[in-house]
Tab-separated table of C-alpha atoms and ligand atoms in Angstrom:
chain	number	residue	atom	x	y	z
A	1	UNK	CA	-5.841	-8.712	68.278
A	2	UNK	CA	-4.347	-7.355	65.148
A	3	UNK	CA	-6.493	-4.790	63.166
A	4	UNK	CA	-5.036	-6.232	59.997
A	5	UNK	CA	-7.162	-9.297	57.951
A	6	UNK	CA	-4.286	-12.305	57.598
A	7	UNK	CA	-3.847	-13.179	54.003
A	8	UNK	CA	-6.385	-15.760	54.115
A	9	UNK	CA	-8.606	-13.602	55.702
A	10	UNK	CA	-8.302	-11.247	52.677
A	11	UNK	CA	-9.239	-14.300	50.410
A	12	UNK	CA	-12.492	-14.732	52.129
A	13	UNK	CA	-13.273	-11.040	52.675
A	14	UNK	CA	-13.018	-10.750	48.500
A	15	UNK	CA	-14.823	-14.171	47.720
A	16	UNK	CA	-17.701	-12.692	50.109
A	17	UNK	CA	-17.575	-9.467	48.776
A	18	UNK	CA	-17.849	-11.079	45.299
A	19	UNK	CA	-20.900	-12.762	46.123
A	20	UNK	CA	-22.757	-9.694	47.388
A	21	UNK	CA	-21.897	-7.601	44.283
A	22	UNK	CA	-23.058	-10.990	42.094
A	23	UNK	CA	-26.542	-10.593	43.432
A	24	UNK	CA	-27.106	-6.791	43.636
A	25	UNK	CA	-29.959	-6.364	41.395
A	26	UNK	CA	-28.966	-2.744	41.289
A	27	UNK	CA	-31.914	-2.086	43.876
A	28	UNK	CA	-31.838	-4.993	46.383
A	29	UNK	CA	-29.944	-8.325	46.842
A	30	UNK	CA	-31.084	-11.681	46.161
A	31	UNK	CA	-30.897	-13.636	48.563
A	32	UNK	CA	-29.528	-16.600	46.314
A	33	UNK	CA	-29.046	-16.216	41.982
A	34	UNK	CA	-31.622	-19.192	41.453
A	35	UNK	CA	-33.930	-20.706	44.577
A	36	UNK	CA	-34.421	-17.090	45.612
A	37	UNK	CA	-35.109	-14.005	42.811
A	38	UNK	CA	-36.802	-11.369	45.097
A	39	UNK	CA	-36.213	-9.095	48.153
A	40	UNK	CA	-36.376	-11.475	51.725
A	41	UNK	CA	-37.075	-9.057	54.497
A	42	UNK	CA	-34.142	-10.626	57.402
A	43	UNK	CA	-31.925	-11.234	54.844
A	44	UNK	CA	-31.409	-7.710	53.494
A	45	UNK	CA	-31.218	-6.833	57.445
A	46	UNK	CA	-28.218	-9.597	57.289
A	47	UNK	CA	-26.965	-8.353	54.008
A	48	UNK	CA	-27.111	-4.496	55.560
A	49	UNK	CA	-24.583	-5.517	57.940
A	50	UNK	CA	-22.174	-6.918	55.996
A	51	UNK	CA	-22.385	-4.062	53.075
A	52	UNK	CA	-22.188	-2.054	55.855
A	53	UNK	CA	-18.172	-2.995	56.251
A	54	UNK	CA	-18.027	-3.062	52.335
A	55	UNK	CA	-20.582	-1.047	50.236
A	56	UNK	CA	-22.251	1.576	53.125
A	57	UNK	CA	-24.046	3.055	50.313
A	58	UNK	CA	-25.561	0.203	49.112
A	59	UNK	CA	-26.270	-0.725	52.554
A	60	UNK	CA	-28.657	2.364	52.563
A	61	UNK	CA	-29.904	1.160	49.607
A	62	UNK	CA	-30.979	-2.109	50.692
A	63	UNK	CA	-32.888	-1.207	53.429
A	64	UNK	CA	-34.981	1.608	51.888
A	65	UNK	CA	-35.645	-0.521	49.053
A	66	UNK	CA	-37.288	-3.330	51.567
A	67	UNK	CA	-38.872	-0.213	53.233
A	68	UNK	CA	-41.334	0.568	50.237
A	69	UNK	CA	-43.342	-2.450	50.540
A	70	UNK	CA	-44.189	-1.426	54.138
A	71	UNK	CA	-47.564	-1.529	54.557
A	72	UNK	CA	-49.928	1.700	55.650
A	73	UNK	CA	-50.265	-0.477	59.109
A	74	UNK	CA	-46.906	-0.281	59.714
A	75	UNK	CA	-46.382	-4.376	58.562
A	76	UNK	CA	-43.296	-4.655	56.807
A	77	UNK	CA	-43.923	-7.948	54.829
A	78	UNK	CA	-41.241	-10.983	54.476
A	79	UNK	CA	-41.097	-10.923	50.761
A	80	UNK	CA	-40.788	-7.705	48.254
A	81	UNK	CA	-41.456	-9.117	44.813
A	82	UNK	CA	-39.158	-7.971	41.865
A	83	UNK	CA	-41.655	-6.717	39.245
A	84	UNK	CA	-38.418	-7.804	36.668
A	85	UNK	CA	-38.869	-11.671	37.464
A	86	UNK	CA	-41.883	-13.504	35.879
A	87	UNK	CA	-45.273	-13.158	37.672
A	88	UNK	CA	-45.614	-17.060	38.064
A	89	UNK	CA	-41.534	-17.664	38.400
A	90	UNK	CA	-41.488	-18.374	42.100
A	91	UNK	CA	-44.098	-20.011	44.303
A	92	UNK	CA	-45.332	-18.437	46.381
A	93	UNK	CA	-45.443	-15.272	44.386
A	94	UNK	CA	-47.843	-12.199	44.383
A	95	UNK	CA	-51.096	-14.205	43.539
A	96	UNK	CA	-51.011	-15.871	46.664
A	97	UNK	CA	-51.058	-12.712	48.936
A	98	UNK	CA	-52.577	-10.412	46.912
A	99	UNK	CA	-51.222	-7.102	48.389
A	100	UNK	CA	-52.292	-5.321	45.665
A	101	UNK	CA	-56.005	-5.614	46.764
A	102	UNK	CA	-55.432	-4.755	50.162
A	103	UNK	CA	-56.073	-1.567	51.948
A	104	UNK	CA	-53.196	-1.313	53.677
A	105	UNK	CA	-51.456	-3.058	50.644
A	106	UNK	CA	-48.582	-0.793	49.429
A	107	UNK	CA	-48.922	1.352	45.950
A	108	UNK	CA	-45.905	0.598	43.013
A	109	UNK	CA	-45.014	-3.084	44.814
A	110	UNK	CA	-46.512	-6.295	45.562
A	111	UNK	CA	-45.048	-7.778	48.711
A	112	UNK	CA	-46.326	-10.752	50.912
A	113	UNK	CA	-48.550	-10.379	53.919
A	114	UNK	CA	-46.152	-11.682	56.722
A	115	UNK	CA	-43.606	-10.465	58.529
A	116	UNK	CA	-40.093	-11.477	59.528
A	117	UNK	CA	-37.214	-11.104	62.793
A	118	UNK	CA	-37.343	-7.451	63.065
A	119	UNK	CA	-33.591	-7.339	63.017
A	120	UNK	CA	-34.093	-3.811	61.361
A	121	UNK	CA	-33.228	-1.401	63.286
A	122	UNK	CA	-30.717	-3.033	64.851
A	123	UNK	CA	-28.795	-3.018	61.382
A	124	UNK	CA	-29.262	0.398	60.657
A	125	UNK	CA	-27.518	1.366	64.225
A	126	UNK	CA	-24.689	-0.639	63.110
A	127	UNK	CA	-24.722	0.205	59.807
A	128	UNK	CA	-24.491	3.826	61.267
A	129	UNK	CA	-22.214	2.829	63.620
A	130	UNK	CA	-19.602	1.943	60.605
A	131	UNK	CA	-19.907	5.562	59.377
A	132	UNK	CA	-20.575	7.813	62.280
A	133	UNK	CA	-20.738	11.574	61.930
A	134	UNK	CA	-21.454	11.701	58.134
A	135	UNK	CA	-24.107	13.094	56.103
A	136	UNK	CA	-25.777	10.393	53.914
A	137	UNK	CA	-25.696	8.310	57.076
A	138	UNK	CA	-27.915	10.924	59.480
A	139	UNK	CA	-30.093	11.380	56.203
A	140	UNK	CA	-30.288	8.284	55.792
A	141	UNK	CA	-31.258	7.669	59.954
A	142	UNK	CA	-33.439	10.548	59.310
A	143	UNK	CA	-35.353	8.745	56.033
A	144	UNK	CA	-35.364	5.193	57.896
A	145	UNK	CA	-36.211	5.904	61.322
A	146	UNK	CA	-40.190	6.824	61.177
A	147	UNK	CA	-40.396	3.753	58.797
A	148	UNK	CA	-38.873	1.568	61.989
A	149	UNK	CA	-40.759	3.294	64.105
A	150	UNK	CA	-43.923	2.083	61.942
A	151	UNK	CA	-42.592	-1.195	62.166
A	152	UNK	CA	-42.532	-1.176	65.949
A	153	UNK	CA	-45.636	0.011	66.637
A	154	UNK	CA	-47.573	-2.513	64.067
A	155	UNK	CA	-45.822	-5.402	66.419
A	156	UNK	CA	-46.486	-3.883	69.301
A	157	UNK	CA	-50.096	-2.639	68.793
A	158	UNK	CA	-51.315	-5.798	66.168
A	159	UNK	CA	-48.703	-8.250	66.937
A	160	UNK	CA	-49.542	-8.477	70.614
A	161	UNK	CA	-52.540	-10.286	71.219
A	162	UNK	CA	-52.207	-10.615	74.937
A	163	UNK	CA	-50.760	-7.375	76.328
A	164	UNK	CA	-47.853	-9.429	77.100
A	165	UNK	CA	-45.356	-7.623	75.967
A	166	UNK	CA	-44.273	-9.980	73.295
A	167	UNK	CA	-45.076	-9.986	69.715
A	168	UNK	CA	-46.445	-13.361	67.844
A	169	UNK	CA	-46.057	-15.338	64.217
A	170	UNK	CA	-49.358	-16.390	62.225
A	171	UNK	CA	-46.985	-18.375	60.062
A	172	UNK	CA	-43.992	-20.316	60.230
A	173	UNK	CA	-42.182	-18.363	57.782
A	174	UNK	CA	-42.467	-15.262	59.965
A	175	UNK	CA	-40.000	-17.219	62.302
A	176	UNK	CA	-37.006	-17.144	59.611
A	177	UNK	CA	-36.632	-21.012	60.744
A	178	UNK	CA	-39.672	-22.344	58.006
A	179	UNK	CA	-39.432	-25.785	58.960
A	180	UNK	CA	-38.054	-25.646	62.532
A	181	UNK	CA	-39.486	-28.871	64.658
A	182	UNK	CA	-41.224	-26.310	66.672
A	183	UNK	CA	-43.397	-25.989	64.330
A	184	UNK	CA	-44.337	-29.098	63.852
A	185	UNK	CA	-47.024	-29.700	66.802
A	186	UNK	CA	-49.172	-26.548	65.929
A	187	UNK	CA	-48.937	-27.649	62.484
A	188	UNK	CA	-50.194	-31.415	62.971
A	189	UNK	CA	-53.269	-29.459	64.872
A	190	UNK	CA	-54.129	-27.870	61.798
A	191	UNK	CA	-57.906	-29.162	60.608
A	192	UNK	CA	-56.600	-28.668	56.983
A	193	UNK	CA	-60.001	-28.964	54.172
A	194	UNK	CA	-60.120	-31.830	51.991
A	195	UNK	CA	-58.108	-30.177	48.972
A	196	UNK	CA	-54.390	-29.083	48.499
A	197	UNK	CA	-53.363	-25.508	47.064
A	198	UNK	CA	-49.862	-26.284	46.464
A	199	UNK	CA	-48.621	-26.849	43.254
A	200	UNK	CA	-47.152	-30.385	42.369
A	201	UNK	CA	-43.878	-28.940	41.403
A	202	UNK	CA	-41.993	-27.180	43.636
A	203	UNK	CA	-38.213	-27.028	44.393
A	204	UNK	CA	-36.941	-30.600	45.882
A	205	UNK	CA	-34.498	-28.349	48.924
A	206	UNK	CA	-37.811	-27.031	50.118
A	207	UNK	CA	-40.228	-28.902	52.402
A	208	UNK	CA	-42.762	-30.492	50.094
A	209	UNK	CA	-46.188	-32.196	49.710
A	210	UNK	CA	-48.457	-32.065	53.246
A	211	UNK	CA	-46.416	-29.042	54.934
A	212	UNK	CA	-46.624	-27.416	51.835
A	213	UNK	CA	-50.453	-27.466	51.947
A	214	UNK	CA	-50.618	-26.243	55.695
A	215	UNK	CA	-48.467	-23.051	55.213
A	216	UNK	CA	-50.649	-22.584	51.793
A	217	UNK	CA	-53.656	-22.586	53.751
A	218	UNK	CA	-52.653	-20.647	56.541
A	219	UNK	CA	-51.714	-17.701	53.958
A	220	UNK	CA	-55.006	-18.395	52.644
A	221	UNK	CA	-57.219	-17.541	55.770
A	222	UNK	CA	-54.919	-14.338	56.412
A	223	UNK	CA	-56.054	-13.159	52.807
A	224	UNK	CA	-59.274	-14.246	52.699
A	225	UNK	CA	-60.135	-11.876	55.856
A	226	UNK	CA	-58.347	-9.231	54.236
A	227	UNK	CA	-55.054	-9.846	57.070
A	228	UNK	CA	-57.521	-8.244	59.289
A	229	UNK	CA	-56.160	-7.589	63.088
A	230	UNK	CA	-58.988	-8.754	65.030
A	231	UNK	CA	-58.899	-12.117	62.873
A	232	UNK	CA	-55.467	-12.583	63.682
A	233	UNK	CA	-55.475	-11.907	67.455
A	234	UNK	CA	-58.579	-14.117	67.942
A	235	UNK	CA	-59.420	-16.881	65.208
A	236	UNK	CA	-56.272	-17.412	63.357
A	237	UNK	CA	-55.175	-20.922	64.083
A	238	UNK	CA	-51.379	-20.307	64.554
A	239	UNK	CA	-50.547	-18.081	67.117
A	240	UNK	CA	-46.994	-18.765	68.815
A	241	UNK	CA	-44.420	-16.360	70.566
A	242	UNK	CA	-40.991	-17.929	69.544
A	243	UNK	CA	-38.202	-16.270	71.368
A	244	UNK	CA	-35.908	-15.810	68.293
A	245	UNK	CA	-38.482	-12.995	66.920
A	246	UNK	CA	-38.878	-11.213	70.455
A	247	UNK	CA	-35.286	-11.637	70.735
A	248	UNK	CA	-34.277	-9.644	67.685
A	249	UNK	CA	-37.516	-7.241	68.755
A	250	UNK	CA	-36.041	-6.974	71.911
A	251	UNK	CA	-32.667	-6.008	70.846
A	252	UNK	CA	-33.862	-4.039	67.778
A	253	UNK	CA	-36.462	-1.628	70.586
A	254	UNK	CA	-32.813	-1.129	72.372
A	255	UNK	CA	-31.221	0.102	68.685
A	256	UNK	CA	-34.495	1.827	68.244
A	257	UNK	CA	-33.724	3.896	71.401
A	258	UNK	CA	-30.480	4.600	70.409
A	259	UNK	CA	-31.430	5.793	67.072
A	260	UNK	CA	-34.127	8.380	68.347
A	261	UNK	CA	-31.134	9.933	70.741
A	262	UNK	CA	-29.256	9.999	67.199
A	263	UNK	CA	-32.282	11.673	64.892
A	264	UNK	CA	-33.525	13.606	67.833
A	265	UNK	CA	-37.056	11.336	68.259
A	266	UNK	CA	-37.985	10.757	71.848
A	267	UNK	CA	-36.057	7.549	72.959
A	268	UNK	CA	-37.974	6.896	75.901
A	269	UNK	CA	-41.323	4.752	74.443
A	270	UNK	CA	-38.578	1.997	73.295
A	271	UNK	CA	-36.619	2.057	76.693
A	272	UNK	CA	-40.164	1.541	78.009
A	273	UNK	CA	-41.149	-1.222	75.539
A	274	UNK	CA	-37.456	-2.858	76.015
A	275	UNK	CA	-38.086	-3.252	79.291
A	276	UNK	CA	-41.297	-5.413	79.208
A	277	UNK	CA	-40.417	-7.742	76.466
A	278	UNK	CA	-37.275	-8.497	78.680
A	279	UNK	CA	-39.756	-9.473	81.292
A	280	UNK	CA	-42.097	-10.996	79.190
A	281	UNK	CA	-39.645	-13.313	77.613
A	282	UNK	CA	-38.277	-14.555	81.136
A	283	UNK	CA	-42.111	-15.172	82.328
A	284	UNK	CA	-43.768	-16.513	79.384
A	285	UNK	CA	-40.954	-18.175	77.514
A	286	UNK	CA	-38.050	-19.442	80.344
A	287	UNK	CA	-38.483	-23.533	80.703
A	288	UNK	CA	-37.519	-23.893	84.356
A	289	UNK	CA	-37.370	-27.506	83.691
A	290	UNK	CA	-34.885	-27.735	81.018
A	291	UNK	CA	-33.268	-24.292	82.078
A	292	UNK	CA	-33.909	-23.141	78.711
A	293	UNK	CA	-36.170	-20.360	76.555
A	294	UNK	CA	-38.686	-22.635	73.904
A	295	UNK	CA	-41.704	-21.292	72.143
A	296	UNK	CA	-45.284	-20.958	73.785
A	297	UNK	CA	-48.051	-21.892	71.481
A	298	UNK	CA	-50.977	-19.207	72.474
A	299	UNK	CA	-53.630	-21.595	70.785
A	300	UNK	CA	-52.434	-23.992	73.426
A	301	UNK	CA	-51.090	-21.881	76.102
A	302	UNK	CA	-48.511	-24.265	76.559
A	303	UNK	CA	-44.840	-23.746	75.918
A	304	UNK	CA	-43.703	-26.294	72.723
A	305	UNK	CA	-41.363	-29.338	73.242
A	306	UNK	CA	-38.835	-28.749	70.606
A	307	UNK	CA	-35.714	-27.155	71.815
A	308	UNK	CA	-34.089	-25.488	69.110
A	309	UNK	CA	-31.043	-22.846	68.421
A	310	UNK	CA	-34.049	-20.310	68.848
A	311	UNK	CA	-33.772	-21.171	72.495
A	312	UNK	CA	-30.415	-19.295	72.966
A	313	UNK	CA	-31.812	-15.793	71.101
A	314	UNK	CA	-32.662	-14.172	74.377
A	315	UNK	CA	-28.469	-13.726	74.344
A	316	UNK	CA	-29.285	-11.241	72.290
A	317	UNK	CA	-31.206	-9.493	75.431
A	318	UNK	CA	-28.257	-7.526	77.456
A	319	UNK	CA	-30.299	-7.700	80.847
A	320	UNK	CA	-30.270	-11.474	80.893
A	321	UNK	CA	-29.985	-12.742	84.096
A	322	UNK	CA	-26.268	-14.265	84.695
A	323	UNK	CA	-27.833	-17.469	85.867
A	324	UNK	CA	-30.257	-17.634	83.312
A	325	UNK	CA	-26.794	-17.025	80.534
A	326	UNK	CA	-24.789	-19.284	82.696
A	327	UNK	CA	-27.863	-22.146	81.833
A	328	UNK	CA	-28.053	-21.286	77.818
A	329	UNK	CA	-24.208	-21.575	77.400
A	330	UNK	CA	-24.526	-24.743	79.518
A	331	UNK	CA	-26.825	-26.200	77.268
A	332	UNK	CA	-25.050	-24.953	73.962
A	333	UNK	CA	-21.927	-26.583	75.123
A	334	UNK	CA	-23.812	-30.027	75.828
A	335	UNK	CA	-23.711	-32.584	73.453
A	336	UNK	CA	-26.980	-31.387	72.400
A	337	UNK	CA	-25.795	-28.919	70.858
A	338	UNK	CA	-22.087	-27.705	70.205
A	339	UNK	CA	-21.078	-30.242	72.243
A	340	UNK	CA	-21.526	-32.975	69.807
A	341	UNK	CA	-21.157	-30.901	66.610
A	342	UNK	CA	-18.013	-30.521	64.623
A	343	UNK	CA	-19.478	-27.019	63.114
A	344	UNK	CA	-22.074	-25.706	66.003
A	345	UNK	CA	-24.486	-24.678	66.295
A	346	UNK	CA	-26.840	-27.150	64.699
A	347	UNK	CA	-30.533	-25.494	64.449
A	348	UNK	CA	-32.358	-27.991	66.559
A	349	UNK	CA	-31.385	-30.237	69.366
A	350	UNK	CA	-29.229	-33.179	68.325
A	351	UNK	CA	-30.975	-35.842	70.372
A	352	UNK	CA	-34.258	-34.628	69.763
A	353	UNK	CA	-36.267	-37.121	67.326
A	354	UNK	CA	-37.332	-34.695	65.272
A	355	UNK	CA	-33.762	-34.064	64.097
A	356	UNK	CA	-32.251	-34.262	61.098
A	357	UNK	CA	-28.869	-33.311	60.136
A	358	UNK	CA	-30.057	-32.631	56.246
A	359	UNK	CA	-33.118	-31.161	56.856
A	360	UNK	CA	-34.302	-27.785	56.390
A	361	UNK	CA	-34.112	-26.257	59.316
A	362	UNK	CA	-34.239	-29.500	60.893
A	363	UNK	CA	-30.672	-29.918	62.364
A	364	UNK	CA	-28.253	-28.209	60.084
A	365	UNK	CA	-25.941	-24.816	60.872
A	366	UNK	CA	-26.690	-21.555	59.386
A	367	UNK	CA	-24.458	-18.756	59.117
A	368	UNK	CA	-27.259	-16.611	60.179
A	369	UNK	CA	-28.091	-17.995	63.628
A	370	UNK	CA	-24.563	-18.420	64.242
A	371	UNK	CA	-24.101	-14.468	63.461
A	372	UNK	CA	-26.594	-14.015	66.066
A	373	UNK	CA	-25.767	-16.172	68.847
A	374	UNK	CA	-22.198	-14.458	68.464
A	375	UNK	CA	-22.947	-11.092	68.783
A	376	UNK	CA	-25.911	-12.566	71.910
A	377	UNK	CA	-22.455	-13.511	73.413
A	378	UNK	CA	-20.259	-10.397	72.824
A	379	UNK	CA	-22.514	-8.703	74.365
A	380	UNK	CA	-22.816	-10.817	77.761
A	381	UNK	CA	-18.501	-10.972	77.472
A	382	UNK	CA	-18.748	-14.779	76.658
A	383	UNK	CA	-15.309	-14.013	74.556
A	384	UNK	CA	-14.786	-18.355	74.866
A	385	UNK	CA	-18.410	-18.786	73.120
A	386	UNK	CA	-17.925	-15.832	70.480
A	387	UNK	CA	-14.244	-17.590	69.530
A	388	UNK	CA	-16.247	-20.860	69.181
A	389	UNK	CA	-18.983	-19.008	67.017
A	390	UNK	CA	-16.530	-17.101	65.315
A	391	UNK	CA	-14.053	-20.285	64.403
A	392	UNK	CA	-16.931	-23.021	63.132
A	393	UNK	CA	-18.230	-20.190	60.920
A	394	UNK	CA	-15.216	-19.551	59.153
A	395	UNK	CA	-14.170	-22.779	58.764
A	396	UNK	CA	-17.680	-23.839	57.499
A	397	UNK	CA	-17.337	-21.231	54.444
A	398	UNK	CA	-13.482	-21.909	54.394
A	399	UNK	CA	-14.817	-25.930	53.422
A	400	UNK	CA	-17.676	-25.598	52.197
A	401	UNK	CA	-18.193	-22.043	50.352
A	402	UNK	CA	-21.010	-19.226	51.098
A	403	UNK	CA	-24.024	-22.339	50.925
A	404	UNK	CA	-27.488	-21.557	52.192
A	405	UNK	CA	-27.218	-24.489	55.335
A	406	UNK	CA	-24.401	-27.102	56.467
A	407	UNK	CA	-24.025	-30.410	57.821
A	408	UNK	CA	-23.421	-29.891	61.480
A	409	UNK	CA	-21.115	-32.717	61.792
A	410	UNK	CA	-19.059	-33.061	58.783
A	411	UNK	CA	-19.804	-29.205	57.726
A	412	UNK	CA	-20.929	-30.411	54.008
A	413	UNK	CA	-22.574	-27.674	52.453
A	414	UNK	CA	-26.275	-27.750	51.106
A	415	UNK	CA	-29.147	-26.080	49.503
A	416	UNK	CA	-28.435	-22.490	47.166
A	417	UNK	CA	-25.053	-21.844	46.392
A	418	UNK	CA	-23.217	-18.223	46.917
A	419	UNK	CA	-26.257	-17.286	49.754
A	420	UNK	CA	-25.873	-13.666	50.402
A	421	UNK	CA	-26.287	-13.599	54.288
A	422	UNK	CA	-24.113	-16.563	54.426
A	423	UNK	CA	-21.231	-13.727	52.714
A	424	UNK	CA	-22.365	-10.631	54.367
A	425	UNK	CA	-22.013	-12.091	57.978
A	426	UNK	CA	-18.564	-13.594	57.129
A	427	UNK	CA	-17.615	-10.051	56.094
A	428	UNK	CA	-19.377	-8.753	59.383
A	429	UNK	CA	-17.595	-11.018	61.263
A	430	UNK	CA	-14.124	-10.556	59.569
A	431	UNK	CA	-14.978	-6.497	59.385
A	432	UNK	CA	-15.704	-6.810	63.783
A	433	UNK	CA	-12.127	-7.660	63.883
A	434	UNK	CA	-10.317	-5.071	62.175
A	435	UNK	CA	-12.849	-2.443	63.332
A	436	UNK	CA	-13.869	-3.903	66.406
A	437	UNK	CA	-16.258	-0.663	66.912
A	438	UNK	CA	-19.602	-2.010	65.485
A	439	UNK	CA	-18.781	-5.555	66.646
B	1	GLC	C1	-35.855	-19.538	53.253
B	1	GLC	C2	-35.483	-19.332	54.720
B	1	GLC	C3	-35.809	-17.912	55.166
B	1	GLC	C4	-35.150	-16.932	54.213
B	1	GLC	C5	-35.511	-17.228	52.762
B	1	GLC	C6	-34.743	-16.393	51.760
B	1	GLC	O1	-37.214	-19.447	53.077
B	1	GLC	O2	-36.161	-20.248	55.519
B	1	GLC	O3	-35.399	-17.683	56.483
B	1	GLC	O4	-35.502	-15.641	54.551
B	1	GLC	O5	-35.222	-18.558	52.464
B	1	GLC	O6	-33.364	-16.564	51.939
């Protein structure tokens, strides 16, 4: 493999490049100029990793910037508002979560009250990993790495209402995939009140009307207790251990461990931890039947029918089983998935009813899942399946431009335009090639 970009390849490293500096607020970066004005929590982990190859410094940035809305419980919330943009600009905005009248709430910002893929820590190992052995990069580990820590332990301590071993959501957002089909049977259980919260008027890409009112309310019952612990682990209504999030907490408690060997912190509570989600996942969230990982609904305690591109996460675990890899990759080949797609991997399974190749969430690819699934399969030396990964990503922003979601069959581009993770991962995955050493 040459360690030079092709000319081509330099186009699309500047046209990324020129997105990310576009929507550097001079703090954070937006996730998207107009749909999206604040600070998302997984995207700035996504956006870490591809300033990492281009702006290190900023990179820093980013992260610490998400890092002072963390809560005193350790929580480090979804959303970090941007005082700059009007109060009432963006729904939902601060006067939905009220952070600011919480105890745990964090002084100078107001944030959300949910969390996000912990993907974290696992950016700031590669982000270190792109400048090794310099200063503002162990100060940096050294300012960052308590903060994870924090992170860890609320997930671990609050997030795990079992003692299984694996964290769970209170809220489809905290997924990352809003309106994934899996969410769609805990959300019909919902016994919603007589009256909606959601305003009339909210962008047409987003899901509207009905959903709208469910996720409204759910935020509503987490504030109204005060987003107390013992609310969440036994009344709150939605309660589900998707194996995207223990995936990236999974492989994040591995970059955790490697971090406290780097900062000097005492590596051997994450080997510990790493250990049991790994066995957690392949107990509580393997599908014998379908040879496949799918959600388990705690409310329930049943696993949920939806198979979606959330299902092949636990690639991102490096103790995977080879016969439980050698099942995933058969399933992402099938025509369920890459096998029927012209630009894999669509986000839920193509033959399922619930899918739909426009819809958010629903059925199209993201740059973002792809990222993941490709470095799942670098890891496991699926070289064939990172190629495939690799290819329909570049040739999705080579068609289509750096667009929030895509058609998975004809690669059309939809929802925001120049979408920062959709750039940073392209410059990830173009920077992996010419310095293979964070790859
Ligand atoms: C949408 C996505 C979510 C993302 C956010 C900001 O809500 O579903 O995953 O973090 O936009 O880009």
């Amino acid at each position: 493999m040459s360690a030079r970009l092709t000319g081509d390849e330099t186009a699309l490293w500047q046209a990324a490049a020129r997105v990310l500096d576009a929507n550097w607020t001079g703090t954070a970066t937006v996730p998207s100029p107009g749909l999206y004005p604040h600070q998302w929590s997984w995207d700035s982990a996504f956006v870490a990793l591809g300033l990492a190859r281009h702006r290190p410094e900023r990179a820093r940035r980013e992260l610490l910037s998400l890092f002072r809305g963390q809560w005193g419980d350790g929580l480090l919330p979804h959303v970090v508002f941007n005082s700059a943009v009007a109060r009432h600009g963006y729904f939902p905005g601060p006067e939905l979560w009220c952070s600011d009248r919480q105890r745990a709430g964090p002084r100078g910002v107001v944030t959300s009250g949910l969390t996000h893929p912990p993907l974290h820590a696992l950016a700031a190992l590669r982000l270190h990993e792109c400048a090794p052995d310099t200063e503002p990069s162990r100060d940096f580990l050294a300012r960052l790495y308590p903060k994870l820590v924090a992170q860890h332990r609320y997930l671990a301590e609050v997030r795990d209402y079992e003692g299984t071993g694996l964290v769970s959501i209170c809220h489809p957002w905290e997924s990352g995939l809003d309106n994934s089909p899996a969410w769609d049977r805990p959300l019909a259980a919902l016994q919603l009140p007589p009256t909606a919260y959601a305003p009339h008027r909210v962008s047409r890409t987003l899901p509207t009307g009905e959903d709208y009112d469910r996720y409204v309310w759910l935020v509503t019952l987490l504030r109204e207790t005060g987003y107390s612990h013992d609310y969440l682990r036994e009344e709150h209504p939605f309660a589900v251990e998707d194996p995207l999030v223990n995936a990236t907490y999974l492989a994040s408690t591995h970059a955790l461990a490697e971090l406290a060997a780097i900062v000097g912190g005492d590596a051997v509570p994450h080997r510990e931890r790493a250990e049991r989600v790994h066995h957690a996942m392949l107990d509580r969230l393997w599908d014998r039947d379908t040879g496949c990982f799918r959600a388990r609904d705690l409310r329930e305690d049943r696993l949920l029918p939806v198979v979606t591109v959330a299902s092949f996460a636990p690639l991102l675990d490096p103790e995977l089983p080879a016969a439980t890899v050698r099942n995933l990759v058969d399933m992402l080949l099938s025509a369920r998935f890459a096998g029927a797609a012209g630009y894999p991997v669509p986000t839920c399974d193509i033959q399922a009813p619930a899918f739909d190749r426009g819809g958010f969430w629903r059925g199209p690819t993201w740059i973002n899942t792809n990222w993941l699934l490709w470095h799942g399969a670098l890891g496991h030396g699926l070289t064939v399946i990172a190629d495939l990964l690799y290819g329909s990503t570049l040739r999705l922003v080579r068609q289509s431009g750096f667009r929030e979601y895509f058609d998975p069959f004809d690669g059309t581009g939809r929802g925001s335009h120049d979408y920062s993770w959709s750039a940073a991962l392209v410059l990830d995955l173009l920077g992996a090639r010419r310095a293979p050493r964070a790859a």
